[in-house]
Short mmCIF file of C-alpha atoms in Angstrom, two decimals:
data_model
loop_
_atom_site.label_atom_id
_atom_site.label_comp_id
_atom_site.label_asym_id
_atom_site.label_seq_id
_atom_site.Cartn_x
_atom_site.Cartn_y
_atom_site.Cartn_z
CA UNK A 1 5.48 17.85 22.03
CA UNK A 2 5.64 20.43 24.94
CA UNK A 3 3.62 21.19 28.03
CA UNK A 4 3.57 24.28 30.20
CA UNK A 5 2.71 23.48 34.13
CA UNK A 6 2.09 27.11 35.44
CA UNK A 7 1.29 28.50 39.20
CA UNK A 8 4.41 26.95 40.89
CA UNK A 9 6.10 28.29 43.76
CA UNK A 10 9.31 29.54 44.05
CA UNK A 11 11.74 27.74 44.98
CA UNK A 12 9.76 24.68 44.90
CA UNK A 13 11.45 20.79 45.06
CA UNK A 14 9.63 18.98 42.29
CA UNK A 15 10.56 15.54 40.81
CA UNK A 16 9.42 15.62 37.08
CA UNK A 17 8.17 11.40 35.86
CA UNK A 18 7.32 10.31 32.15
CA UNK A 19 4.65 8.03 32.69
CA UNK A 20 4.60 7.36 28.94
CA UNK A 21 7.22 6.33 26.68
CA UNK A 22 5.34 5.25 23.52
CA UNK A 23 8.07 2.47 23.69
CA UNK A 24 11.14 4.45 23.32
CA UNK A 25 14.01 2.09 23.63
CA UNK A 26 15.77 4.97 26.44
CA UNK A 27 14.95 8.15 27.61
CA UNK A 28 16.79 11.09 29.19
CA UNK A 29 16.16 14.21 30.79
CA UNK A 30 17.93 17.68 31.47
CA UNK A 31 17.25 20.66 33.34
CA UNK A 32 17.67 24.37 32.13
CA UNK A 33 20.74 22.87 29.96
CA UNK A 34 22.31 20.83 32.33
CA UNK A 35 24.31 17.54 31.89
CA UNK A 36 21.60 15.07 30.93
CA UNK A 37 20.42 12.12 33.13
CA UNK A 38 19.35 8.84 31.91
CA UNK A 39 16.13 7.16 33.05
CA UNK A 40 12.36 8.67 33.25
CA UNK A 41 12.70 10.92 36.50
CA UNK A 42 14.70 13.62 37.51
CA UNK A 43 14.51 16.24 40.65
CA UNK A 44 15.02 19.89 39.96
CA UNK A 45 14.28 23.26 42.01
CA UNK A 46 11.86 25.74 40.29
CA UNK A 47 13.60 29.00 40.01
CA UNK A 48 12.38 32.91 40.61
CA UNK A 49 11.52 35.14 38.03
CA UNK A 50 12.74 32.57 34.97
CA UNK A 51 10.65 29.04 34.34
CA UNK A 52 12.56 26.15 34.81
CA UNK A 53 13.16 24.04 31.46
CA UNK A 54 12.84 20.41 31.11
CA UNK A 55 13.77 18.64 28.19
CA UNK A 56 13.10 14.86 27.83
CA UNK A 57 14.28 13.22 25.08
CA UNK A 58 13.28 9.71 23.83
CA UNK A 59 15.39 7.14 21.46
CA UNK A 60 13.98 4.76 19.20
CA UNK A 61 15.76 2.79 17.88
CA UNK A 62 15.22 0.14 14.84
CA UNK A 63 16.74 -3.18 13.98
CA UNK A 64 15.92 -5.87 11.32
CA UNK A 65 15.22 -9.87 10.82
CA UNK A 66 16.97 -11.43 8.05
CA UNK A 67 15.07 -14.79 6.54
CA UNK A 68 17.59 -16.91 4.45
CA UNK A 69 16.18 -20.65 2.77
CA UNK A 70 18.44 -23.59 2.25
CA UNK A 71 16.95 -26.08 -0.86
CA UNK A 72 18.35 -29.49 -0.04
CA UNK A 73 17.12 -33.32 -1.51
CA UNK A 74 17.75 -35.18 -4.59
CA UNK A 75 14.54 -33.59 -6.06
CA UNK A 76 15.58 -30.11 -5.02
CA UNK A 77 16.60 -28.99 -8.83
CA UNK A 78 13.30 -30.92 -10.54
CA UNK A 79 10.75 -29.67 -7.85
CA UNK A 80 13.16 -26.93 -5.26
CA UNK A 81 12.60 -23.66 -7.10
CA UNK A 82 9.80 -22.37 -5.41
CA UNK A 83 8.58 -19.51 -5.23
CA UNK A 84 8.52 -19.68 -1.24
CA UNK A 85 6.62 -17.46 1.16
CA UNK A 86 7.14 -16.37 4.94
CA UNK A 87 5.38 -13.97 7.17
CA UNK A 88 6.42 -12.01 9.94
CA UNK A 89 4.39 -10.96 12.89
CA UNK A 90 5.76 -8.86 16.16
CA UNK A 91 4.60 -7.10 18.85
CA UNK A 92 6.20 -4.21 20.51
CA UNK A 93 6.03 -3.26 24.25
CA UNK A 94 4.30 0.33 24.42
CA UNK A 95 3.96 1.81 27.88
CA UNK A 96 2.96 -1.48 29.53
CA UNK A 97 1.21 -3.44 26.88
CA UNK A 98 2.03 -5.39 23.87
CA UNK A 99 1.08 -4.11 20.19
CA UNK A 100 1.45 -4.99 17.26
CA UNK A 101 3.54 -3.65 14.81
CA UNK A 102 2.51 -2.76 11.58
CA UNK A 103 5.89 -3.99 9.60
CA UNK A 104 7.27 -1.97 7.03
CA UNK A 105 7.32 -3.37 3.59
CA UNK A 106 4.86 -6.19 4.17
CA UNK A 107 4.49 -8.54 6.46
CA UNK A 108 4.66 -11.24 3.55
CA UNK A 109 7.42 -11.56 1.32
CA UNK A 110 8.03 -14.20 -1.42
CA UNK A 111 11.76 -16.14 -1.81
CA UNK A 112 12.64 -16.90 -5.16
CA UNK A 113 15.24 -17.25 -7.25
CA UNK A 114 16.09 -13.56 -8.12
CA UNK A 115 15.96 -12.81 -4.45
CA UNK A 116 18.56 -15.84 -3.58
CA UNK A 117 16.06 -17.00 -1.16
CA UNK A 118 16.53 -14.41 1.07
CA UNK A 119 14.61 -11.05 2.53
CA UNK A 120 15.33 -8.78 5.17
CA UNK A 121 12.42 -7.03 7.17
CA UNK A 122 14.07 -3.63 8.24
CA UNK A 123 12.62 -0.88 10.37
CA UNK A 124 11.19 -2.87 12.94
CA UNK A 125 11.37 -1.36 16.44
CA UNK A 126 14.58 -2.46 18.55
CA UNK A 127 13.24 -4.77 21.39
CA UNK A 128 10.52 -6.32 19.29
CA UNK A 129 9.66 -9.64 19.52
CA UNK A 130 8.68 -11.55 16.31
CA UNK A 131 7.46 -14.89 14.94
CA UNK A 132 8.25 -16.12 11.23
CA UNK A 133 6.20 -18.47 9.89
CA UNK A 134 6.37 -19.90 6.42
CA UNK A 135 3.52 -19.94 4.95
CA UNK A 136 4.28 -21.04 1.17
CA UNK A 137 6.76 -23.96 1.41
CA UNK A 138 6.46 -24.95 -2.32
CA UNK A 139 5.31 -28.07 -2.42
CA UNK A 140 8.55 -29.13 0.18
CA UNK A 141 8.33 -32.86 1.79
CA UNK A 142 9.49 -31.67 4.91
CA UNK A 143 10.91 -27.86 5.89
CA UNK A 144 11.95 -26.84 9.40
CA UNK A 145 13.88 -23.62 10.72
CA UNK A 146 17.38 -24.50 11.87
CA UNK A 147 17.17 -21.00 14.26
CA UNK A 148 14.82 -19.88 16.42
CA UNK A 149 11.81 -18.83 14.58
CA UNK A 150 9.47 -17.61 17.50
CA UNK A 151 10.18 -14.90 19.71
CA UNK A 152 12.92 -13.75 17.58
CA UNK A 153 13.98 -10.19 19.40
CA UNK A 154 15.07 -7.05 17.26
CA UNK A 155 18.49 -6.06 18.25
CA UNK A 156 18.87 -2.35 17.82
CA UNK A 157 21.40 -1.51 14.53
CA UNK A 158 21.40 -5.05 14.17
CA UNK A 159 20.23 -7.74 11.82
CA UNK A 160 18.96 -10.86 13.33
CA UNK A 161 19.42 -14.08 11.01
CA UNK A 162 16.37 -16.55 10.68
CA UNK A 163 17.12 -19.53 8.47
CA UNK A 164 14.80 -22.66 7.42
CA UNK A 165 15.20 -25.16 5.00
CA UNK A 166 13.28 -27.22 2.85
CA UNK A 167 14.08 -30.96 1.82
CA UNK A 168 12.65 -32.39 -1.49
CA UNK A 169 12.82 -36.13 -1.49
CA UNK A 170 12.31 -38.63 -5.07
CA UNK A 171 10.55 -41.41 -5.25
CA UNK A 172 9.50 -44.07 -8.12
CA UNK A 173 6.56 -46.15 -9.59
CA UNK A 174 7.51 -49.64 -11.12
CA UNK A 175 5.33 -51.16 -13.74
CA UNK A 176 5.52 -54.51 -14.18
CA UNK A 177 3.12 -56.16 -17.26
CA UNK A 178 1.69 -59.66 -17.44
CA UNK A 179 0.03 -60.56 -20.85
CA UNK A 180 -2.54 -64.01 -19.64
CA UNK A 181 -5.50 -65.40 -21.46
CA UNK A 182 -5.85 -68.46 -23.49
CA UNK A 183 -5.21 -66.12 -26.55
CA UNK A 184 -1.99 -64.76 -25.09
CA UNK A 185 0.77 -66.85 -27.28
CA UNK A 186 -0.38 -64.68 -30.05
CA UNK A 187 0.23 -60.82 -27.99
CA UNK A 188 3.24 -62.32 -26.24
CA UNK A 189 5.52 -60.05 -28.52
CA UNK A 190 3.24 -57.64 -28.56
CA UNK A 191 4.33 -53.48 -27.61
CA UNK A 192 1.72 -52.00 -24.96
CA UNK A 193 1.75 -48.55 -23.89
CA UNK A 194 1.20 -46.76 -20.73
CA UNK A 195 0.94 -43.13 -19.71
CA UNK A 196 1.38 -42.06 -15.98
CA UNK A 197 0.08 -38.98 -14.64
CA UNK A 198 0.53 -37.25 -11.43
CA UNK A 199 -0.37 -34.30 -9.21
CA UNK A 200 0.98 -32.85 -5.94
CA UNK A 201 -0.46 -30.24 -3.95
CA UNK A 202 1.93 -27.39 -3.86
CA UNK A 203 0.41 -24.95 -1.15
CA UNK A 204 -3.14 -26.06 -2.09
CA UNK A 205 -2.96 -26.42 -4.63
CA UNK A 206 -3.47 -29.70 -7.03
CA UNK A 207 -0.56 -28.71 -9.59
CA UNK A 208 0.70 -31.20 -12.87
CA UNK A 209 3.75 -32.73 -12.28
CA UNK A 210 6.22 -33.38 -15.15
CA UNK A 211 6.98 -36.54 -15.90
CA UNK A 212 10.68 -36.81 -15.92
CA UNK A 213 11.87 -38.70 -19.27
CA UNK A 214 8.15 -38.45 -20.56
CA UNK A 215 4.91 -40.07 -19.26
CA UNK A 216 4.17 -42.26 -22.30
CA UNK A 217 6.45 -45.57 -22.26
CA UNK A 218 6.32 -49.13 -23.97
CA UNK A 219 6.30 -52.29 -22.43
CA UNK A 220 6.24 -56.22 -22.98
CA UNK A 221 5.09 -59.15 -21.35
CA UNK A 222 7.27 -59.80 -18.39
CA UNK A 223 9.02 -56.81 -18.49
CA UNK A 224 9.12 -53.87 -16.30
CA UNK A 225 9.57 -49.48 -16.46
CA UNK A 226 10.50 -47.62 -13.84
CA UNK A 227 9.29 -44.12 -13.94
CA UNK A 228 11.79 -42.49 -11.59
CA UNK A 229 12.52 -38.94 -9.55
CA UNK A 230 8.70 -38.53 -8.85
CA UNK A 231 8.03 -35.98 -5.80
CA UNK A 232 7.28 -37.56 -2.74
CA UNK A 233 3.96 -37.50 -1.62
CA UNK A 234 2.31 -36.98 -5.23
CA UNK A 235 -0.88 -38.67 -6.56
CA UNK A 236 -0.57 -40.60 -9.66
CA UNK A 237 -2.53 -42.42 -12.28
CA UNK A 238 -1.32 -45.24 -14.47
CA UNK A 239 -3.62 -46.01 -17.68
CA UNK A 240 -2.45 -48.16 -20.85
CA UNK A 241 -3.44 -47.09 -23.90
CA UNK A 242 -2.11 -49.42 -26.20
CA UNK A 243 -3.82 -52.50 -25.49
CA UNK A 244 -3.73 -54.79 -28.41
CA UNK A 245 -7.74 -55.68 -28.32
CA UNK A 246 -6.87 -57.36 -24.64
CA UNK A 247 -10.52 -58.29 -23.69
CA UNK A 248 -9.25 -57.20 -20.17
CA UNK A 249 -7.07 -54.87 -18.68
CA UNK A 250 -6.45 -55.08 -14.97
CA UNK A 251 -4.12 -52.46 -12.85
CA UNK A 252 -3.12 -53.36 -9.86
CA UNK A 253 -1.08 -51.83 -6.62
CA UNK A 254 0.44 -53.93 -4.09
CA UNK A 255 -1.48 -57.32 -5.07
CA UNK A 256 -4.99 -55.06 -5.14
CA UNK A 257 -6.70 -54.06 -8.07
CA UNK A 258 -7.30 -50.38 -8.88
#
């Protein structure tokens, strides 16, 4: 990186300018040896006989952003495991103009359990500025970053902590059965079975849940099952399957059939 300007006068004042960084985070220049100066101009005489020697010399410097997840809710050990996925994007200020940076590693990176939750995006150009998104949040009923998330700036030899958390909350389906007819003195004491199925889109995907405690249960006339520590927000089916020759089997869901 070197460039010769011949033809000058002896003896000349000249003030020497880098137009062009390339986003160096500081710059400094020296003449023929001399005590360096910070900043992107310097003055200097040309000499006689002997060309004058500049040096500039441009720092960049790196820094990285730390992402750290926090599982909380009662359903975080049933449904909390992830895998989790967040995604960095920054730009970089190069001579006037933002560009993007093209981020070492990946700009995607997956929290799991072998990770603790955690990455760090390193070599990332001090004076950055960065937005983490997450783009995988497992299935979550709510997550939210608890630090700034946008316009997160890379501190040179520093890492800058992002955190976010993700809340899974429980919910429950009660059954209750009715056995009615003119027939039904005989059923009364009668065991009927029902099976409940759900799904729950988990980053869009329509994924099986597991029934905690199994999906198949018995039940009687006038009593109820509660099929509990279901994911909030899931989709679920009830169907019985033991029916004991009812002529009839009706489901319903707050007073409506289904």
């Amino acid at each position: 990186y070197q460039a010769t300007y011949d033809g000058l006068p002896a003896g000349a004042d000249c003030t020497a300018t880098e137009t062009r960084t390339g986003g160096a985070n500081s710059t400094t220049m020296s003449v023929d040896s001399g005590a360096p100066s910070s900043g992107t101009t310097t003055d200097f005489t040309t000499a006689t006989g002997t060309p004058t020697d500049l040096v500039i010399d441009n720092t960049f410097n790196e820094g990285s952003v730390s992402v750290t997840k926090t599982i909380l809710g009662d359903g975080s050990i049933l449904y909390g495991n992830g895998p989790f996925e967040t995604t960095i994007a920054c730009t970089h200020q190069v001579d006037g103009a933002p560009v993007a940076v093209d981020i070492p590693g990946g700009a995607t990176r997956e929290l799991n359990a072998l990770n603790g939750y955690a990455e760090e995006y390193d070599q990332l150009p001090a004076g950055a500025s960065c937005d983490v998104t997450e783009t995988k949040p497992g299935g979550a009923t709510s997550s939210e970053f608890t630090t700034a998330s946008t316009g997160v700036a890379v501190a040179a030899d520093a890492t800058t902590p992002v955190e976010l958390s993700n809340e899974f909350d429980i919910g429950f389906v009660k059954v209750d059965n009715l056995v009615t007819g003119n027939d039904a003195k005989r059923h009364l004491r009668d065991t009927y079975d029902v099976v409940l199925s759900c799904t729950q889109d988990i980053d869009g995907v329509k994924t099986p849940i597991s029934i905690p405690d199994g999906a198949t249960r018995d039940i009687w006339d006038k009593t109820s099952i509660t099929y509990d520590d279901l994911p909030i927000g899931a989709t679920c089916s009830l169907v019985e399957t033991v029916t004991n020759n009812a002529q009839t089997v009706t489901v319903m869901w707050h007073g409506m059939p289904v």
